[in-house]
């Protein structure tokens, strides 16, 4: 089977964008057609200033929501990144293959570093190097496909470059992966700023629908969504980004087509009402399952423990092979010649 790897970063509460753009497809498609791994990439949450207790809490919540969204541990592997040492082991080896220029060209680094400097903060080295850790996340498992949003495509391209470079220099070790994208709602935009992604790390709550928002909160946020000048409901991402965002959300929730749906509604108000109700209904089963799982925390812990064991068994042979290929002395060989490891 094709091997698929993807993950979520516990830097904020998961959003409608996370669900429509990734999680729903993971549950409905990827776990059934592929040998799929889904990871809470908690090490990535340490690249900026953070509250340790909040990272732990959001990591558990993310794992619970992945299961509530339909991921089945009998069909796929769900685990936490920091529970599998091979991610960090491989990351350093890949840093020895990557270049400073590659890291500094990463768009997300430029944007996040600029925001951090504007706030008067210092930029952590890990913010510069975390795309290499992301590459290690993928390459350790021999993943062939990486379902990502549009904003992560550059990181998958870096992963491909590092895999090819390593293979050429040190011998074939890694599978070269490719990014895959869902056709609709790959990038759900902020309801108050339709030119910006609906990101979970953004604290501007009015424009973000969180997966655990109550129905009335969802309705209020959607009804207050920014639209565009004029009154006609037309699907045009460039000229009318606010209306286009609502149409794409509605299409993703109902299985429709944004262009066709634009001809159904005569006013922005009716479009907003329909979108709000569609979002409420899409989130209802996820929220119900989440409540069930929260009542049985031992189940979630067991899933993560078993998932880490499976992930470790998959990753270790590849990471050990990379260590040998790049010239590191195997631990057993070191012991044989009396070297302290």
Short mmCIF file of C-alpha atoms in Angstrom, two decimals:
data_model
loop_
_atom_site.label_atom_id
_atom_site.label_comp_id
_atom_site.label_asym_id
_atom_site.label_seq_id
_atom_site.Cartn_x
_atom_site.Cartn_y
_atom_site.Cartn_z
CA UNK A 1 0.00 0.00 0.00
CA UNK A 2 1.00 3.62 -0.53
CA UNK A 3 2.38 5.12 2.69
CA UNK A 4 0.98 8.50 3.73
CA UNK A 5 2.23 10.80 6.49
CA UNK A 6 0.72 14.02 7.79
CA UNK A 7 0.40 15.84 11.06
CA UNK A 8 -1.05 18.70 13.08
CA UNK A 9 0.84 21.15 15.24
CA UNK A 10 -0.57 21.79 18.74
CA UNK A 11 -0.09 25.55 18.71
CA UNK A 12 -3.79 26.35 18.98
CA UNK A 13 -7.26 24.84 18.96
CA UNK A 14 -8.03 22.96 15.75
CA UNK A 15 -10.25 24.82 13.32
CA UNK A 16 -12.79 24.27 10.58
CA UNK A 17 -9.91 24.83 8.17
CA UNK A 18 -7.96 21.94 9.67
CA UNK A 19 -11.02 19.70 9.38
CA UNK A 20 -12.17 20.58 5.86
CA UNK A 21 -8.68 20.93 4.47
CA UNK A 22 -7.14 17.81 5.95
CA UNK A 23 -8.68 15.80 8.77
CA UNK A 24 -11.90 14.82 7.04
CA UNK A 25 -10.03 13.47 4.03
CA UNK A 26 -7.64 11.57 6.28
CA UNK A 27 -10.59 9.78 7.87
CA UNK A 28 -12.75 9.30 4.77
CA UNK A 29 -10.05 8.45 2.22
CA UNK A 30 -6.43 8.18 3.27
CA UNK A 31 -6.68 5.71 6.15
CA UNK A 32 -8.65 3.32 3.94
CA UNK A 33 -6.48 3.40 0.82
CA UNK A 34 -3.02 3.70 2.34
CA UNK A 35 -0.66 2.72 5.13
CA UNK A 36 -1.31 6.02 6.88
CA UNK A 37 0.42 7.75 9.79
CA UNK A 38 -1.03 10.83 11.47
CA UNK A 39 1.11 12.65 13.99
CA UNK A 40 0.69 15.39 16.58
CA UNK A 41 3.93 17.24 15.81
CA UNK A 42 4.49 18.71 19.26
CA UNK A 43 8.21 19.39 18.74
CA UNK A 44 7.24 21.95 16.11
CA UNK A 45 5.24 23.85 18.74
CA UNK A 46 8.47 24.71 20.56
CA UNK A 47 9.80 26.98 17.79
CA UNK A 48 8.11 30.04 19.35
CA UNK A 49 7.44 31.25 22.87
CA UNK A 50 4.92 28.87 24.45
CA UNK A 51 3.31 27.73 27.68
CA UNK A 52 4.46 24.12 28.36
CA UNK A 53 1.19 23.17 30.05
CA UNK A 54 -0.79 24.54 27.11
CA UNK A 55 1.27 22.55 24.60
CA UNK A 56 0.55 19.35 26.55
CA UNK A 57 -3.13 20.19 26.81
CA UNK A 58 -3.46 21.03 23.11
CA UNK A 59 -1.53 17.91 22.14
CA UNK A 60 -4.03 15.73 23.98
CA UNK A 61 -6.94 17.70 22.55
CA UNK A 62 -5.58 17.36 19.01
CA UNK A 63 -5.19 13.60 19.41
CA UNK A 64 -8.73 13.32 20.74
CA UNK A 65 -10.12 15.40 17.88
CA UNK A 66 -8.29 13.31 15.27
CA UNK A 67 -10.01 10.25 16.65
CA UNK A 68 -13.33 12.11 16.91
CA UNK A 69 -12.99 13.09 13.25
CA UNK A 70 -12.96 9.42 12.33
CA UNK A 71 -9.38 8.19 12.40
CA UNK A 72 -9.45 4.52 13.36
CA UNK A 73 -6.35 3.14 15.15
CA UNK A 74 -7.16 -0.24 13.59
CA UNK A 75 -6.69 1.30 10.15
CA UNK A 76 -3.97 3.91 10.71
CA UNK A 77 -1.25 4.96 13.14
CA UNK A 78 -1.98 7.94 15.41
CA UNK A 79 0.87 9.09 17.63
CA UNK A 80 2.75 12.02 19.17
CA UNK A 81 6.00 13.10 17.51
CA UNK A 82 8.05 13.47 20.70
CA UNK A 83 7.19 9.88 21.70
CA UNK A 84 9.32 8.59 18.80
CA UNK A 85 13.02 9.50 19.15
CA UNK A 86 13.74 8.77 15.49
CA UNK A 87 12.33 12.16 14.46
CA UNK A 88 15.00 14.07 16.37
CA UNK A 89 17.72 11.57 15.46
CA UNK A 90 17.10 11.98 11.75
CA UNK A 91 16.58 15.73 11.92
CA UNK A 92 20.22 16.42 12.83
CA UNK A 93 21.51 14.16 10.05
CA UNK A 94 19.37 16.05 7.55
CA UNK A 95 20.60 19.38 8.91
CA UNK A 96 24.03 18.17 7.81
CA UNK A 97 22.66 17.91 4.26
CA UNK A 98 20.55 21.09 4.16
CA UNK A 99 22.01 24.56 3.59
CA UNK A 100 21.57 27.86 5.40
CA UNK A 101 20.27 29.46 2.21
CA UNK A 102 17.53 26.87 1.82
CA UNK A 103 16.30 27.51 5.33
CA UNK A 104 16.25 31.27 4.98
CA UNK A 105 14.26 31.07 1.75
CA UNK A 106 11.36 29.34 3.49
CA UNK A 107 8.36 31.68 3.22
CA UNK A 108 6.93 30.72 6.60
CA UNK A 109 10.26 31.47 8.28
CA UNK A 110 10.39 34.93 6.71
CA UNK A 111 6.82 35.72 7.76
CA UNK A 112 7.03 34.35 11.30
CA UNK A 113 10.47 35.83 11.96
CA UNK A 114 9.25 39.24 10.78
CA UNK A 115 6.23 39.08 13.09
CA UNK A 116 8.41 38.05 16.01
CA UNK A 117 10.82 40.93 15.41
CA UNK A 118 7.89 43.38 15.15
CA UNK A 119 6.81 42.27 18.61
CA UNK A 120 10.31 42.91 19.90
CA UNK A 121 11.01 39.23 20.50
CA UNK A 122 13.99 37.13 19.53
CA UNK A 123 13.79 34.53 16.77
CA UNK A 124 14.59 31.01 17.91
CA UNK A 125 17.04 28.96 15.88
CA UNK A 126 14.47 26.15 15.78
CA UNK A 127 12.14 28.40 13.77
CA UNK A 128 14.80 28.47 11.06
CA UNK A 129 15.56 24.75 11.14
CA UNK A 130 12.13 23.23 11.77
CA UNK A 131 11.50 22.51 8.05
CA UNK A 132 14.34 19.99 8.34
CA UNK A 133 12.56 18.37 11.28
CA UNK A 134 9.43 18.26 9.13
CA UNK A 135 11.48 16.54 6.43
CA UNK A 136 12.67 14.01 9.02
CA UNK A 137 9.05 13.41 10.07
CA UNK A 138 8.25 12.39 6.50
CA UNK A 139 11.42 10.62 5.39
CA UNK A 140 11.74 8.46 8.50
CA UNK A 141 8.65 6.51 7.43
CA UNK A 142 9.30 6.20 3.72
CA UNK A 143 6.13 8.17 3.05
CA UNK A 144 5.22 8.48 -0.61
CA UNK A 145 2.40 11.00 -0.17
CA UNK A 146 2.08 13.98 2.17
CA UNK A 147 -1.41 15.54 2.29
CA UNK A 148 -0.82 19.23 3.04
CA UNK A 149 -2.37 22.65 2.63
CA UNK A 150 -1.06 25.02 0.01
CA UNK A 151 1.10 26.84 2.57
CA UNK A 152 3.10 23.69 3.31
CA UNK A 153 3.96 22.77 -0.28
CA UNK A 154 7.32 24.53 -0.09
CA UNK A 155 8.30 22.38 2.89
CA UNK A 156 7.47 19.19 1.04
CA UNK A 157 9.58 20.41 -1.89
CA UNK A 158 12.47 20.91 0.55
CA UNK A 159 11.90 17.37 1.82
CA UNK A 160 12.16 16.07 -1.73
CA UNK A 161 15.36 18.04 -2.33
CA UNK A 162 16.98 16.72 0.85
CA UNK A 163 15.99 13.14 0.05
CA UNK A 164 17.41 13.32 -3.48
CA UNK A 165 20.62 15.01 -2.29
CA UNK A 166 21.15 12.45 0.47
CA UNK A 167 20.51 9.55 -1.89
CA UNK A 168 22.95 10.93 -4.46
CA UNK A 169 25.72 11.57 -1.96
CA UNK A 170 25.44 8.61 0.38
CA UNK A 171 23.46 5.94 -1.45
CA UNK A 172 19.77 5.33 -1.86
CA UNK A 173 18.19 5.59 1.58
CA UNK A 174 14.99 7.61 1.37
CA UNK A 175 11.76 7.44 -0.60
CA UNK A 176 11.18 10.77 -2.37
CA UNK A 177 7.66 11.91 -1.35
CA UNK A 178 5.14 14.12 -3.11
CA UNK A 179 2.60 16.60 -1.77
CA UNK A 180 -1.10 15.97 -2.35
CA UNK A 181 -3.96 18.47 -2.05
CA UNK A 182 -7.72 18.07 -1.70
CA UNK A 183 -9.68 19.67 -4.54
CA UNK A 184 -12.02 21.82 -2.45
CA UNK A 185 -11.36 23.98 0.62
CA UNK A 186 -7.67 23.16 0.72
CA UNK A 187 -7.19 26.51 2.37
CA UNK A 188 -10.14 27.86 4.32
CA UNK A 189 -9.71 31.57 4.91
CA UNK A 190 -10.35 33.74 7.96
CA UNK A 191 -13.95 34.94 8.05
CA UNK A 192 -12.85 38.45 9.06
CA UNK A 193 -9.88 38.57 6.70
CA UNK A 194 -10.54 36.39 3.64
CA UNK A 195 -7.03 37.05 2.33
CA UNK A 196 -5.51 35.21 5.33
CA UNK A 197 -5.70 31.53 6.22
CA UNK A 198 -7.95 30.41 9.05
CA UNK A 199 -5.00 29.50 11.24
CA UNK A 200 -5.24 27.86 14.66
CA UNK A 201 -2.27 29.85 15.96
CA UNK A 202 -4.12 33.12 15.33
CA UNK A 203 -5.89 34.44 18.41
CA UNK A 204 -8.33 36.58 16.36
CA UNK A 205 -11.28 34.40 17.33
CA UNK A 206 -14.12 36.19 15.47
CA UNK A 207 -12.79 35.06 12.11
CA UNK A 208 -11.99 31.51 13.13
CA UNK A 209 -14.43 28.64 13.59
CA UNK A 210 -12.95 26.17 16.06
CA UNK A 211 -13.99 22.54 15.96
CA UNK A 212 -15.30 22.75 19.52
CA UNK A 213 -17.25 26.00 19.09
CA UNK A 214 -20.86 25.74 20.24
CA UNK A 215 -23.48 25.91 17.42
CA UNK A 216 -24.61 29.42 18.37
CA UNK A 217 -21.00 30.62 18.34
CA UNK A 218 -20.49 29.10 14.88
CA UNK A 219 -23.64 30.79 13.57
CA UNK A 220 -22.62 34.16 15.01
CA UNK A 221 -19.13 34.00 13.48
CA UNK A 222 -20.38 33.00 10.03
CA UNK A 223 -23.18 35.59 10.01
CA UNK A 224 -20.61 38.29 10.81
CA UNK A 225 -18.21 37.16 8.10
CA UNK A 226 -16.74 39.90 5.93
CA UNK A 227 -18.17 39.90 2.41
CA UNK A 228 -17.50 42.24 -0.53
CA UNK A 229 -18.95 45.28 -2.22
CA UNK A 230 -22.06 44.69 -4.28
CA UNK A 231 -24.99 42.38 -3.61
CA UNK A 232 -24.75 39.64 -6.22
CA UNK A 233 -23.48 36.25 -5.04
CA UNK A 234 -20.68 35.46 -7.50
CA UNK A 235 -17.81 33.00 -7.10
CA UNK A 236 -14.65 34.97 -7.89
CA UNK A 237 -11.71 34.29 -5.60
CA UNK A 238 -9.74 37.34 -6.79
CA UNK A 239 -12.46 39.98 -7.04
CA UNK A 240 -14.74 38.78 -4.21
CA UNK A 241 -12.64 36.80 -1.74
CA UNK A 242 -15.14 37.04 1.13
CA UNK A 243 -18.04 35.56 -0.82
CA UNK A 244 -15.74 33.02 -2.47
CA UNK A 245 -14.58 31.84 0.95
CA UNK A 246 -18.17 31.31 2.12
CA UNK A 247 -19.03 29.46 -1.09
CA UNK A 248 -15.99 27.20 -0.74
CA UNK A 249 -16.84 26.42 2.88
CA UNK A 250 -20.45 25.68 1.94
CA UNK A 251 -19.32 23.49 -0.95
CA UNK A 252 -16.91 21.56 1.25
CA UNK A 253 -19.61 20.99 3.88
CA UNK A 254 -22.34 19.92 1.45
CA UNK A 255 -20.38 18.25 -1.33
CA UNK A 256 -21.39 20.93 -3.81
CA UNK A 257 -19.51 23.09 -6.28
CA UNK A 258 -18.73 26.74 -5.39
CA UNK A 259 -19.55 28.05 -8.84
CA UNK A 260 -22.86 26.20 -9.04
CA UNK A 261 -23.81 27.20 -5.50
CA UNK A 262 -23.25 30.88 -6.33
CA UNK A 263 -26.36 30.76 -8.52
CA UNK A 264 -28.57 29.41 -5.73
CA UNK A 265 -28.47 32.37 -3.33
CA UNK A 266 -29.87 35.83 -4.07
CA UNK A 267 -28.27 37.65 -1.15
CA UNK A 268 -25.25 37.56 1.12
CA UNK A 269 -27.57 36.99 4.08
CA UNK A 270 -29.09 33.82 2.66
CA UNK A 271 -25.62 32.53 1.73
CA UNK A 272 -24.35 33.16 5.25
CA UNK A 273 -27.36 31.44 6.82
CA UNK A 274 -26.93 28.36 4.66
CA UNK A 275 -23.20 28.25 5.30
CA UNK A 276 -23.64 28.60 9.05
CA UNK A 277 -26.12 25.72 9.24
CA UNK A 278 -23.94 23.54 7.01
CA UNK A 279 -20.93 24.11 9.27
CA UNK A 280 -22.96 23.35 12.41
CA UNK A 281 -24.12 20.05 10.93
CA UNK A 282 -20.63 19.05 9.77
CA UNK A 283 -19.19 19.70 13.23
CA UNK A 284 -22.01 18.06 15.20
CA UNK A 285 -20.81 14.40 14.97
CA UNK A 286 -17.20 15.42 15.63
CA UNK A 287 -18.19 17.26 18.79
CA UNK A 288 -20.38 14.38 19.99
CA UNK A 289 -17.57 11.86 19.51
CA UNK A 290 -15.12 14.21 21.21
CA UNK A 291 -17.31 14.30 24.30
CA UNK A 292 -17.42 10.50 24.37
CA UNK A 293 -13.63 10.21 24.10
CA UNK A 294 -13.05 12.81 26.81
CA UNK A 295 -15.07 10.63 29.15
CA UNK A 296 -12.58 7.78 28.56
CA UNK A 297 -9.08 9.36 28.62
CA UNK A 298 -7.44 5.95 29.09
CA UNK A 299 -8.55 4.97 25.60
CA UNK A 300 -6.80 7.94 23.99
CA UNK A 301 -3.64 7.29 25.99
CA UNK A 302 -3.64 3.68 24.85
CA UNK A 303 -4.05 4.69 21.20
CA UNK A 304 -1.09 7.06 21.45
CA UNK A 305 1.08 4.50 23.24
CA UNK A 306 0.35 1.79 20.68
CA UNK A 307 0.73 4.26 17.83
CA UNK A 308 4.18 5.33 19.05
CA UNK A 309 5.31 1.72 19.25
CA UNK A 310 4.22 1.04 15.68
CA UNK A 311 5.73 4.27 14.41
CA UNK A 312 9.03 3.56 16.15
CA UNK A 313 9.22 0.12 14.57
CA UNK A 314 8.63 1.63 11.13
CA UNK A 315 11.05 4.53 11.46
CA UNK A 316 14.04 2.93 13.17
CA UNK A 317 15.33 0.83 10.24
CA UNK A 318 15.35 3.84 7.92
CA UNK A 319 17.00 6.14 10.43
CA UNK A 320 19.62 3.51 11.30
CA UNK A 321 20.30 3.11 7.57
CA UNK A 322 20.75 6.88 7.22
CA UNK A 323 23.23 6.91 10.11
CA UNK A 324 25.27 4.17 8.48
CA UNK A 325 25.10 5.78 5.05
CA UNK A 326 26.34 9.17 6.24
CA UNK A 327 29.31 7.61 8.04
CA UNK A 328 28.30 7.17 11.67
CA UNK A 329 29.70 4.14 13.47
CA UNK A 330 26.95 1.66 14.42
CA UNK A 331 26.55 1.28 18.18
CA UNK A 332 27.18 -2.49 18.09
CA UNK A 333 30.40 -2.00 16.12
CA UNK A 334 31.58 0.64 18.58
CA UNK A 335 30.98 -1.74 21.48
CA UNK A 336 32.94 -4.48 19.70
CA UNK A 337 36.10 -2.33 19.52
CA UNK A 338 35.79 -1.01 23.05
CA UNK A 339 34.51 2.47 22.23
CA UNK A 340 32.20 4.02 24.81
CA UNK A 341 28.91 4.98 23.19
#
